[in-house]
Structure formats: structure tokens, C-alpha cells
Tab-separated table of C-alpha atoms in Angstrom:
chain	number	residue	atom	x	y	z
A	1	UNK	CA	-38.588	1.922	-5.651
A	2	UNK	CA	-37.043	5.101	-3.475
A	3	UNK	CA	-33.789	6.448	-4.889
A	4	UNK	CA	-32.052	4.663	-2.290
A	5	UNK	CA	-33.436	1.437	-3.372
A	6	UNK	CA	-32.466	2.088	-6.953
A	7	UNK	CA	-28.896	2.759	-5.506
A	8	UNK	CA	-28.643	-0.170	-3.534
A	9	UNK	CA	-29.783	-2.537	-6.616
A	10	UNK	CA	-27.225	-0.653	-8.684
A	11	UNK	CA	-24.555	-1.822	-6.209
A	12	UNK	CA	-26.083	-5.817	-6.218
A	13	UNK	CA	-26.061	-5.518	-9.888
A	14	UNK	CA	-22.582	-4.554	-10.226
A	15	UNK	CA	-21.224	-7.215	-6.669
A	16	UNK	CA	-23.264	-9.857	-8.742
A	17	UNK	CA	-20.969	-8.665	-12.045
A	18	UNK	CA	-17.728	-8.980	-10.296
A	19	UNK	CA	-18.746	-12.471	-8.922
A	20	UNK	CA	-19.674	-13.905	-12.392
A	21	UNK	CA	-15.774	-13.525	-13.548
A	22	UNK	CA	-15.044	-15.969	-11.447
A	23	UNK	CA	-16.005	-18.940	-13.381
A	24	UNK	CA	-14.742	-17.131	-16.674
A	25	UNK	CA	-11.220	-17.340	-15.273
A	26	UNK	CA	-9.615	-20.123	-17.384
A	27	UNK	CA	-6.363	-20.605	-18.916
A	28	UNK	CA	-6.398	-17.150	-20.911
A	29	UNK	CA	-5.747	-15.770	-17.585
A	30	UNK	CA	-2.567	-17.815	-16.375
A	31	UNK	CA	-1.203	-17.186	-20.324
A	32	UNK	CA	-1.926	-13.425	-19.917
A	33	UNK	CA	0.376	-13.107	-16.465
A	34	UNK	CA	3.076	-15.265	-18.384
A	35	UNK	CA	2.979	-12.383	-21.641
A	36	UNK	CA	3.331	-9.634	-18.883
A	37	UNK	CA	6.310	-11.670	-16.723
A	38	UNK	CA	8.163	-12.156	-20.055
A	39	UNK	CA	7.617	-8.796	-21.487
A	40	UNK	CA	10.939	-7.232	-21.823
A	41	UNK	CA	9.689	-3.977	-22.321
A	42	UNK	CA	6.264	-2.269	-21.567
A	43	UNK	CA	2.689	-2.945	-20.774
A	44	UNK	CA	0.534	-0.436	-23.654
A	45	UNK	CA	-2.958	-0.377	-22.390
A	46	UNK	CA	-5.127	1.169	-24.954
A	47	UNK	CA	-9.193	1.650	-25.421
A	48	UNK	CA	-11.533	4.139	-25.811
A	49	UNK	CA	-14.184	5.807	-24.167
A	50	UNK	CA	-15.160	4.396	-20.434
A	51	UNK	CA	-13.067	2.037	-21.619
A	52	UNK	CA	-10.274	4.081	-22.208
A	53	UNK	CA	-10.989	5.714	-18.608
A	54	UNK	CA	-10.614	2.252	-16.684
A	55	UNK	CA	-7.816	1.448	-19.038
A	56	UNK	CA	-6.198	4.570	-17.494
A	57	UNK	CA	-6.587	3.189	-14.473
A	58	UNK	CA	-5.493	-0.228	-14.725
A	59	UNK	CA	-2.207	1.165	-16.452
A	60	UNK	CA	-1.489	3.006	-13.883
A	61	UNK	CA	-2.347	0.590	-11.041
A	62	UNK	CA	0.301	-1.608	-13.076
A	63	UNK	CA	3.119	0.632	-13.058
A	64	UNK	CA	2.364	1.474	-9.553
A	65	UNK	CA	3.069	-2.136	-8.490
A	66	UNK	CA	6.090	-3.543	-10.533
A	67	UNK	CA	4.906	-3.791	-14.116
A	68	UNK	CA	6.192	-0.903	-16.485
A	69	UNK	CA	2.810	0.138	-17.902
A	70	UNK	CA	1.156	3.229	-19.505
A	71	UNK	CA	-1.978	4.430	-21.448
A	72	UNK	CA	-2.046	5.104	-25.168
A	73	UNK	CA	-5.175	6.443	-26.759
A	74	UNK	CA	-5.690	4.612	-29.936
A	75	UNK	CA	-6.892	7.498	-31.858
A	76	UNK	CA	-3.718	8.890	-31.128
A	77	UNK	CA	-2.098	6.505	-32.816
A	78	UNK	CA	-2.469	7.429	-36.303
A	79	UNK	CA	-0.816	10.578	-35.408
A	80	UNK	CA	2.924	9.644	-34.046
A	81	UNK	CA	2.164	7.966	-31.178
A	82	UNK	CA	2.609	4.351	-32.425
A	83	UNK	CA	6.211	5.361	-31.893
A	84	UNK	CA	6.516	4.082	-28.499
A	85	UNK	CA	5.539	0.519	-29.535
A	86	UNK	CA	8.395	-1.678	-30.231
A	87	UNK	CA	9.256	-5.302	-30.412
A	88	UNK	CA	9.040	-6.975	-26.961
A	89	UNK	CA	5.913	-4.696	-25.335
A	90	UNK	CA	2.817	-6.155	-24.887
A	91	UNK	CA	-0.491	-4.775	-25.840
A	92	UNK	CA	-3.496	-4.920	-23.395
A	93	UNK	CA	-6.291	-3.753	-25.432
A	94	UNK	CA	-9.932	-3.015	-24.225
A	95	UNK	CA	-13.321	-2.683	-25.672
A	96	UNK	CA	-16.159	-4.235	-23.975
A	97	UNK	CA	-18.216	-5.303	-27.740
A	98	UNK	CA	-14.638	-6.326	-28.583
A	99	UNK	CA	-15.682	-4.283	-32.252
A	100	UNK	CA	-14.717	-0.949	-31.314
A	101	UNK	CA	-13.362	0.206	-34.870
A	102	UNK	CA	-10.891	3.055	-33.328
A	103	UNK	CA	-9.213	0.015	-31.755
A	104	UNK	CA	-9.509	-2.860	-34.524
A	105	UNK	CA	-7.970	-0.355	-36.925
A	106	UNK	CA	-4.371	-0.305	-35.412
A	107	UNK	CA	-4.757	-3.901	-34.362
A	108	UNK	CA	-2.843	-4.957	-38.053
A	109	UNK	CA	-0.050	-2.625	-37.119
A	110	UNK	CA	0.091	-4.013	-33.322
A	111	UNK	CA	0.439	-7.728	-35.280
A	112	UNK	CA	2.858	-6.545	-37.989
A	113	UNK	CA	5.293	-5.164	-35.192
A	114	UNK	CA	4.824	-8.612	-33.765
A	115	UNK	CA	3.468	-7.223	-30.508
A	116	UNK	CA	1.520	-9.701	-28.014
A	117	UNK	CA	-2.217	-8.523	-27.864
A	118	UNK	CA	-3.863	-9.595	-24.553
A	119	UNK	CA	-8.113	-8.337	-25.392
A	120	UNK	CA	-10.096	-7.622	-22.776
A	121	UNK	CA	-14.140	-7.764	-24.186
A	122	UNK	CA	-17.508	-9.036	-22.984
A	123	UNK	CA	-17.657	-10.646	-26.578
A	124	UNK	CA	-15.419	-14.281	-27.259
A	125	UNK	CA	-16.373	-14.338	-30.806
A	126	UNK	CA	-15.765	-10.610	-31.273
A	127	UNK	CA	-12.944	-9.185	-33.746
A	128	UNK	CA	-10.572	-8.576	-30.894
A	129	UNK	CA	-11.429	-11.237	-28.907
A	130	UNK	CA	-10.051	-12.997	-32.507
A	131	UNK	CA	-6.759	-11.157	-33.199
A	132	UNK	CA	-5.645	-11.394	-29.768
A	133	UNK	CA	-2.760	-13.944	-28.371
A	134	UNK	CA	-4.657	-14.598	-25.083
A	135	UNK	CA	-8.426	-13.390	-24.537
A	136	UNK	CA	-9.882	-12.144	-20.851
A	137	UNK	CA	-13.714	-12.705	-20.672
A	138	UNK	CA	-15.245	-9.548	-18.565
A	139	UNK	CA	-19.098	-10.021	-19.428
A	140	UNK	CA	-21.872	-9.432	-17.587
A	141	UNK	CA	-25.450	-10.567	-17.763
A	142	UNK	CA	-26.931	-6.820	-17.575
A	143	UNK	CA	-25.607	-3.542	-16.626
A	144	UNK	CA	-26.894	-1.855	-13.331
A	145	UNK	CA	-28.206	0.945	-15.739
A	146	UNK	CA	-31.919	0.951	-15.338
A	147	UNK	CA	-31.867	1.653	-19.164
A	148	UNK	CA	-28.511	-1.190	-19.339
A	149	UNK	CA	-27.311	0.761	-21.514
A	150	UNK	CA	-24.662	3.241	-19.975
A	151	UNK	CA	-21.564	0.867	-19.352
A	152	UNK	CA	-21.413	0.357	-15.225
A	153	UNK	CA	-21.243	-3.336	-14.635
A	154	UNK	CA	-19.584	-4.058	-17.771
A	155	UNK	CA	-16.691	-1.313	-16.798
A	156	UNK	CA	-16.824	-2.164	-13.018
A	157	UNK	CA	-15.895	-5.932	-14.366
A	158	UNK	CA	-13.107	-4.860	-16.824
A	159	UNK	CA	-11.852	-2.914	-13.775
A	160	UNK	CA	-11.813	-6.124	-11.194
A	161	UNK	CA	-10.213	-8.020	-14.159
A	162	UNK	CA	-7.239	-5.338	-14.030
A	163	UNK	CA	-7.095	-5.695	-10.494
A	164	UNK	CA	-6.737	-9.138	-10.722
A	165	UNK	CA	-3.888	-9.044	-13.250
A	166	UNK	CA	-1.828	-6.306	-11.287
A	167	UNK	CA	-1.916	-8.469	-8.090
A	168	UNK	CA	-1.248	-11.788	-9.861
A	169	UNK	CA	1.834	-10.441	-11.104
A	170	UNK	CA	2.810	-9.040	-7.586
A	171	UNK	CA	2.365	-12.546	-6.361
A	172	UNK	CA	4.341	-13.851	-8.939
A	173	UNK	CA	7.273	-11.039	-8.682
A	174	UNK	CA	7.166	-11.432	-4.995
A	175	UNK	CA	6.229	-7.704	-4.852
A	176	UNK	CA	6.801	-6.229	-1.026
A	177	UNK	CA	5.935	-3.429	0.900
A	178	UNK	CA	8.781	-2.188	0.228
A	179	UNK	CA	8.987	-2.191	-3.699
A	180	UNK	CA	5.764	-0.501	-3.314
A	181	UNK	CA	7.162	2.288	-0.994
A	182	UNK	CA	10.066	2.773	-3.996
A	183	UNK	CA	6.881	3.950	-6.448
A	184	UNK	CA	5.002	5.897	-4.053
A	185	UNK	CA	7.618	8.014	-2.186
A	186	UNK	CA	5.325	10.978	-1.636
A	187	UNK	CA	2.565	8.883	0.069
A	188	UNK	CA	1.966	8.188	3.724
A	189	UNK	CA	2.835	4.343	2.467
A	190	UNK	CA	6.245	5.465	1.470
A	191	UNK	CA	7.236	7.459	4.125
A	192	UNK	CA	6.567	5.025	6.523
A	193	UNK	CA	8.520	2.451	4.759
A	194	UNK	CA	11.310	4.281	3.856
A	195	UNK	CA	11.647	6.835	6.791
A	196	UNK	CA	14.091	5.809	9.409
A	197	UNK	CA	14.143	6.350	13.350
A	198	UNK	CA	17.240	8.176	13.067
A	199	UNK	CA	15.578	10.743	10.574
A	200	UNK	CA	12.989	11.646	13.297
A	201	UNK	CA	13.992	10.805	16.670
A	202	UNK	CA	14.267	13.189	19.427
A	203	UNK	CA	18.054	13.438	20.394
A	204	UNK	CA	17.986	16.995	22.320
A	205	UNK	CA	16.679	17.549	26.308
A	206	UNK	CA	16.558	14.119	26.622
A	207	UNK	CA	14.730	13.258	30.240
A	208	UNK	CA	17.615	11.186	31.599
A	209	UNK	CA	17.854	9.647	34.674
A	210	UNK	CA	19.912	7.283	36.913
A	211	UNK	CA	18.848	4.367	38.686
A	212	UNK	CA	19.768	5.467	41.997
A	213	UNK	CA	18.076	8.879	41.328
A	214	UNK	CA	15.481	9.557	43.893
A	215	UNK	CA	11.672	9.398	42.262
A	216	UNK	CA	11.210	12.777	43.206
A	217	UNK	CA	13.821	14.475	41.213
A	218	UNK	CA	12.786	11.850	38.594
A	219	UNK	CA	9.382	13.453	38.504
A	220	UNK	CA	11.477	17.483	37.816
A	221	UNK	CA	12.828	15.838	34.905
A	222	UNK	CA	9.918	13.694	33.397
A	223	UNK	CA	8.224	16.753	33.518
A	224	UNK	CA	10.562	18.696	31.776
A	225	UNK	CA	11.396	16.473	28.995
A	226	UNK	CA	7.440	16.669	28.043
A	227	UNK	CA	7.448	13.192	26.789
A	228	UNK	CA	5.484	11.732	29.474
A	229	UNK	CA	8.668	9.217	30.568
A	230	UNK	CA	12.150	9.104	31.390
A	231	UNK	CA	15.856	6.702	30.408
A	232	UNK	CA	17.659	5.301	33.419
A	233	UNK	CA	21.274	5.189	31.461
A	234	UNK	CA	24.616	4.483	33.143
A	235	UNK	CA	27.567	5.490	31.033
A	236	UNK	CA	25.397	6.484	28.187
A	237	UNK	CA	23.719	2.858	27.960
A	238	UNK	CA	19.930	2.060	28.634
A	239	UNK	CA	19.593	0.681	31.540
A	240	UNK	CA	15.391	1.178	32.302
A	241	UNK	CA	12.682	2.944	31.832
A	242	UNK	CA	9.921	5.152	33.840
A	243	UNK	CA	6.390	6.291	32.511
A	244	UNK	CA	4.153	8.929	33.975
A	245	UNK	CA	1.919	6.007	35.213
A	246	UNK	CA	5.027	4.263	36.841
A	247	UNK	CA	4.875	7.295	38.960
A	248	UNK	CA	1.530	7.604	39.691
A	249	UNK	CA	1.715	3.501	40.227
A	250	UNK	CA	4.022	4.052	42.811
A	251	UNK	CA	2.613	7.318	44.458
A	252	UNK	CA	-0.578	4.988	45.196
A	253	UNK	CA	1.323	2.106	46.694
A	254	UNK	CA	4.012	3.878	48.729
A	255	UNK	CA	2.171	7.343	49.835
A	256	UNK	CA	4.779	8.755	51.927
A	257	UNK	CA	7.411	6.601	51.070
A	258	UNK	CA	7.108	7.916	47.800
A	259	UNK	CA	10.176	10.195	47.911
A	260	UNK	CA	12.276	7.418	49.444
A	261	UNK	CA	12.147	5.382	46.428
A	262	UNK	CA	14.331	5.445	43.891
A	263	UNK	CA	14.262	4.846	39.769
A	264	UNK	CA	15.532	1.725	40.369
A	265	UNK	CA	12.235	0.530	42.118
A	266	UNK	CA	9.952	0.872	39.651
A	267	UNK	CA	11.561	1.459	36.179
A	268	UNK	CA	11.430	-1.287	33.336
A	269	UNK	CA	14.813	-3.180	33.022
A	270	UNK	CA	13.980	-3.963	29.360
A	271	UNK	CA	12.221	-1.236	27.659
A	272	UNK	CA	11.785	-1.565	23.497
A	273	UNK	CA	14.509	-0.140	21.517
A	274	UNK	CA	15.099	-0.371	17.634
A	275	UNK	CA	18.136	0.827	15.914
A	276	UNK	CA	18.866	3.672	14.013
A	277	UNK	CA	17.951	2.574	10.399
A	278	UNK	CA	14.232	1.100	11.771
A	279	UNK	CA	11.291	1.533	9.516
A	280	UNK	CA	9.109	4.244	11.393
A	281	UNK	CA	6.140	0.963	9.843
A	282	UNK	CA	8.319	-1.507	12.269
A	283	UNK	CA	8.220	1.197	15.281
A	284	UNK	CA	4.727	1.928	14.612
A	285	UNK	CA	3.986	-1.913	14.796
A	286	UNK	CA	6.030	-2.411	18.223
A	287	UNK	CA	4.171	1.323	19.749
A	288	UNK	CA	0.939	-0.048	18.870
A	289	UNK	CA	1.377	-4.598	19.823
A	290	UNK	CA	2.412	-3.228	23.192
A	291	UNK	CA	0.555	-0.130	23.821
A	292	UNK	CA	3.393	2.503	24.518
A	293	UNK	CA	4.021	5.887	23.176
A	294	UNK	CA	7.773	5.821	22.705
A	295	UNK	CA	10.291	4.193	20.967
A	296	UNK	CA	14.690	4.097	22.230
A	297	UNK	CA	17.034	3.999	20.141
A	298	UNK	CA	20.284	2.509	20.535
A	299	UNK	CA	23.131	1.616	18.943
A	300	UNK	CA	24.920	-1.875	18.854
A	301	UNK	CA	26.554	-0.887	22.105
A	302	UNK	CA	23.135	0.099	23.461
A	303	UNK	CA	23.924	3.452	24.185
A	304	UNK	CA	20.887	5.960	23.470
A	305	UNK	CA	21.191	7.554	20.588
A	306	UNK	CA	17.292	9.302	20.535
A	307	UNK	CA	13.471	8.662	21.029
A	308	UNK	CA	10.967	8.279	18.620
A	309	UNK	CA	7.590	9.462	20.562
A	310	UNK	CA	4.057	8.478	18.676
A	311	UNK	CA	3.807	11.826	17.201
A	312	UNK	CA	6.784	11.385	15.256
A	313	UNK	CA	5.440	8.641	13.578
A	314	UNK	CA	2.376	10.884	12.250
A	315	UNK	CA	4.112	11.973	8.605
């Protein structure tokens, strides 16, 4: 086989891996979520080697969406760290042979404290597998090492199985957008969700017009206000709306009688506002169902109060 050929089996191998948890789902599962819902204090994930690495990972994919959750090596253990254990945590250990002896040898104090153990192997009859409350099958036939040797479908597996337990407890925690914004305020996720239109609307130079306003002086300000439309408003409320291609719309159809029409002839009587405490995700969602590039908004009186343009929405 070419390199690329060996690269593409590695990636059946491993598809084929993920597919074969399927029918090793069984009640373990459903008891495992349950442990985590009616942990009162924190997920511990602990392993070592790769499997420490995905255990890492699946910790931290768990804190990030709802479920307190971080890593403990357990070689660290024996040396203080069994400290942050305490009655009502729950244990998520992993070790693929389920006979890692770094692991089995703090499992007694884990049981002692009285601490849940949810075990993540490839092995059922292992030593973990044994010892824990609730069991979660990840084995594979092979690995997609050519030698299978070097964990890859086994740890691609035990990764999918962490997955799966992070968004079964979403489901069951009815985990939204927005919780998910609260852990990830520095991401583009969590600005969108918790940025308002008030924090970056436009509320300076505004191009505003009236509807009586002749489409020629309309065109001086459009221009101006370098936002490629301009607000019909009548005692500060919205009353329309114009667009660059309004203009050029109505410079086709009337020729000469351009200049004799007025805002009022071509502007749109309803134009989309939002309010001041909108999502920039909800303006973002209007801009992009109905194809414009700006955003009013108004307050409960519908007076404007800004404009969000498309580039604002680019954090």
C-alpha cells in the first residue's frame, strides 16, 4: 500500500472502532449519567499514559459543559494529592487493560472514602472493570497500528465514550447555548452569546433621513454615513428604511424622475429592529435569514437608539 493508503485504513480502522461501541452501550451507561447527575461534588478523572492524555481531555470537555470535572494523575496521588477527594465526588477511572497497577493501587483508598468508581477499560473481567460501581466497555477488535500495538483505536474509543457521557448529561441538565457561553467567555461562542447590540452598535453620524426628503439629498447622506443605507425617522422613531440598491432600484425605473422622488417612495415601512439587550447570535441569525447588512435598534417606544452593521458582529 502507498502511505496514503495506510492513512486512509488507519482512519476505517479507527470509524469501524467508534461504531462497535454502539452495541456495548447497555445499562452501565444510563447508571454512569445517574452517578454524575447525583454527584454533589466533583467528577475526578484519573489514568495514565495515553490514557491519562484522553482522560485530560474528557475532564475538561466535562467541566466545559456543566459537570464540575478535573484531571488527577494517579501517581500523584501517593504524594498529597488524594486530598481533593472527598465523600460525594465521583471517580471516572481509565485504563484500557483495566490492570494498570498505578491505577489499581489507589483504587482501595477511592473505596474506603466511599467514592463511586465509574471504569472505563477494553477488559469486563479486568481488576477495574471489578472494583468499579458501574463499568463502560470501550474495546476494540484491533488497533489501526500496523504493529496494533501503539493505543489509537483503543484511545480514539475511550475518547467517543467521553463524548458521549459529556453530552448525555447536557441532555439531561438541559444544557443551552447559553450555559455554554458562561464557561467559554473568551471564545468567539461566548461573545456572541453574551455580547449585546447596545455594546456595539453605531449611535454617532447616523445617516438619517425623512420621508418627505427628496432621494437626491438622501443619496448626500447615505453616502456620508458609509453604511451603505439610511433611517427615515419622524420624531426620533423609525419610520423606513433605504439601501444603496433602493437607490440604484429606483434610478433604473424613474431616470429623470429620479430627483422628484422622495424617501417615501421607495423606503421599507418595516425594516428589522432588535432591542438593546439582543444577542449579537440573534442579530447575526436575522442579518443572515434575510440577507441584509444592518441591524436598528430601538427602544420600546421605537425610537432609534443605534445600528449594528455586519462588521460589528465580526468579534
Amino acid at each position: 500500500m502507498t502511505i496514503r493508503e495506510y492513512a486512509i485504513q488507519c482512519i476505517k480502522d479507527e470509524a469501524q472502532a467508534v461504531q462497535g461501541l454502539i452495541p456495548q452501550m447497555d445499562e452501565n451507561f444510563d447508571r454512569a449519567v445517574s452517578l454524575i447527575m447525583g454527584c454533589r461534588g466533583k467528577v475526578i478523572v484519573t489514568g495514565v499514559g495515553k490514557s491519562g492524555h484522553i482522560g485530560a481531555k474528557i475532564a475538561a470537555t466535562l467541566a466545559s459543559t456543566g459537570t464540575p470535572s478535573f484531571f488527577v494523575n494517579p501517581l500523584d496521588v501517593f504524594h498529597g494529592d488524594l486530598g481533593v477527594m472527598s465523600m460525594g465526588d465521583v471517580v471516572l477511572a481509565i485504563s484500557y487493560s483495566g490492570q494498570t497497577d498505578e491505577l489499581l493501587r489507589f483504587i482501595p483508598m477511592v473505596l474506603h472514602m466511599q467514592i463511586p468508581i465509574i471504569g472505563m477499560t477494553g477488559n469486563p473481567q479486568s481488576l477495574l472493570a471489578k472494583y468499579s460501581t458501574c463499568h463502560l466497555n470501550v474495546s476494540v477488535s484491533k488497533e489501526a497500528c500496523p504493529l496494533n500495538l501503539a493505543p489509537t483505536s483503543s484511545t480514539t474509543a475511550t475518547l467517543v465514550m467521553g463524548d458521549a457521557l459529556a453530552v448525555a448529561l447536557m441532555e439531561k441538565r438541559n444544557f443551552q447555548p447559553q450555559d455554554f457561553a458562561q464557561f467559554h467567555p473568551g471564545g468567539e461562542l461566548g461573545k456572541r452569546l453574551l455580547t449585546t447590540a447596545q455594546d456595539v452598535m453605531l449611535t454617532e453620524n447616523l445617516p438619517l433621513l425623512t420621508e418627505s426628503m427628496h432621494l437626491g439629498e438622501a443619496i448626500i447622506l447615505v453616502s456620508k454615513g458609509k453604511l451603505g443605507m439610511g433611517v427615515a425617522v419622524a420624531d426620533g422613531r423609525v419610520e423606513g428604511l433605504i439601501t444603496d440598491g433602493d437607490i440604484r432600484r429606483a434610478m433604473e425605473k424613474w431616470k429623470a424622475e429620479f430627483f422628484d422622488r422622495t424617501v417615501g417612495d421607495i423606503m421599507t415601512r418595516q425594516p428589522k429592529t432588535v432591542g438593546p439587550q439582543a444577542k449579537i447570535s440573534e442579530i447575526q441569525k436575522i442579518m443572515n435569514q434575510y440577507k441584509i447588512h444592518n441591524v436598528l435598534v430601538v427602544g420600546s417606544d421605537h425610537r432609534l437608539l443605534g445600528i449594528v452593521d455586519r462588521y460589528a458582529c465580526v468579534l
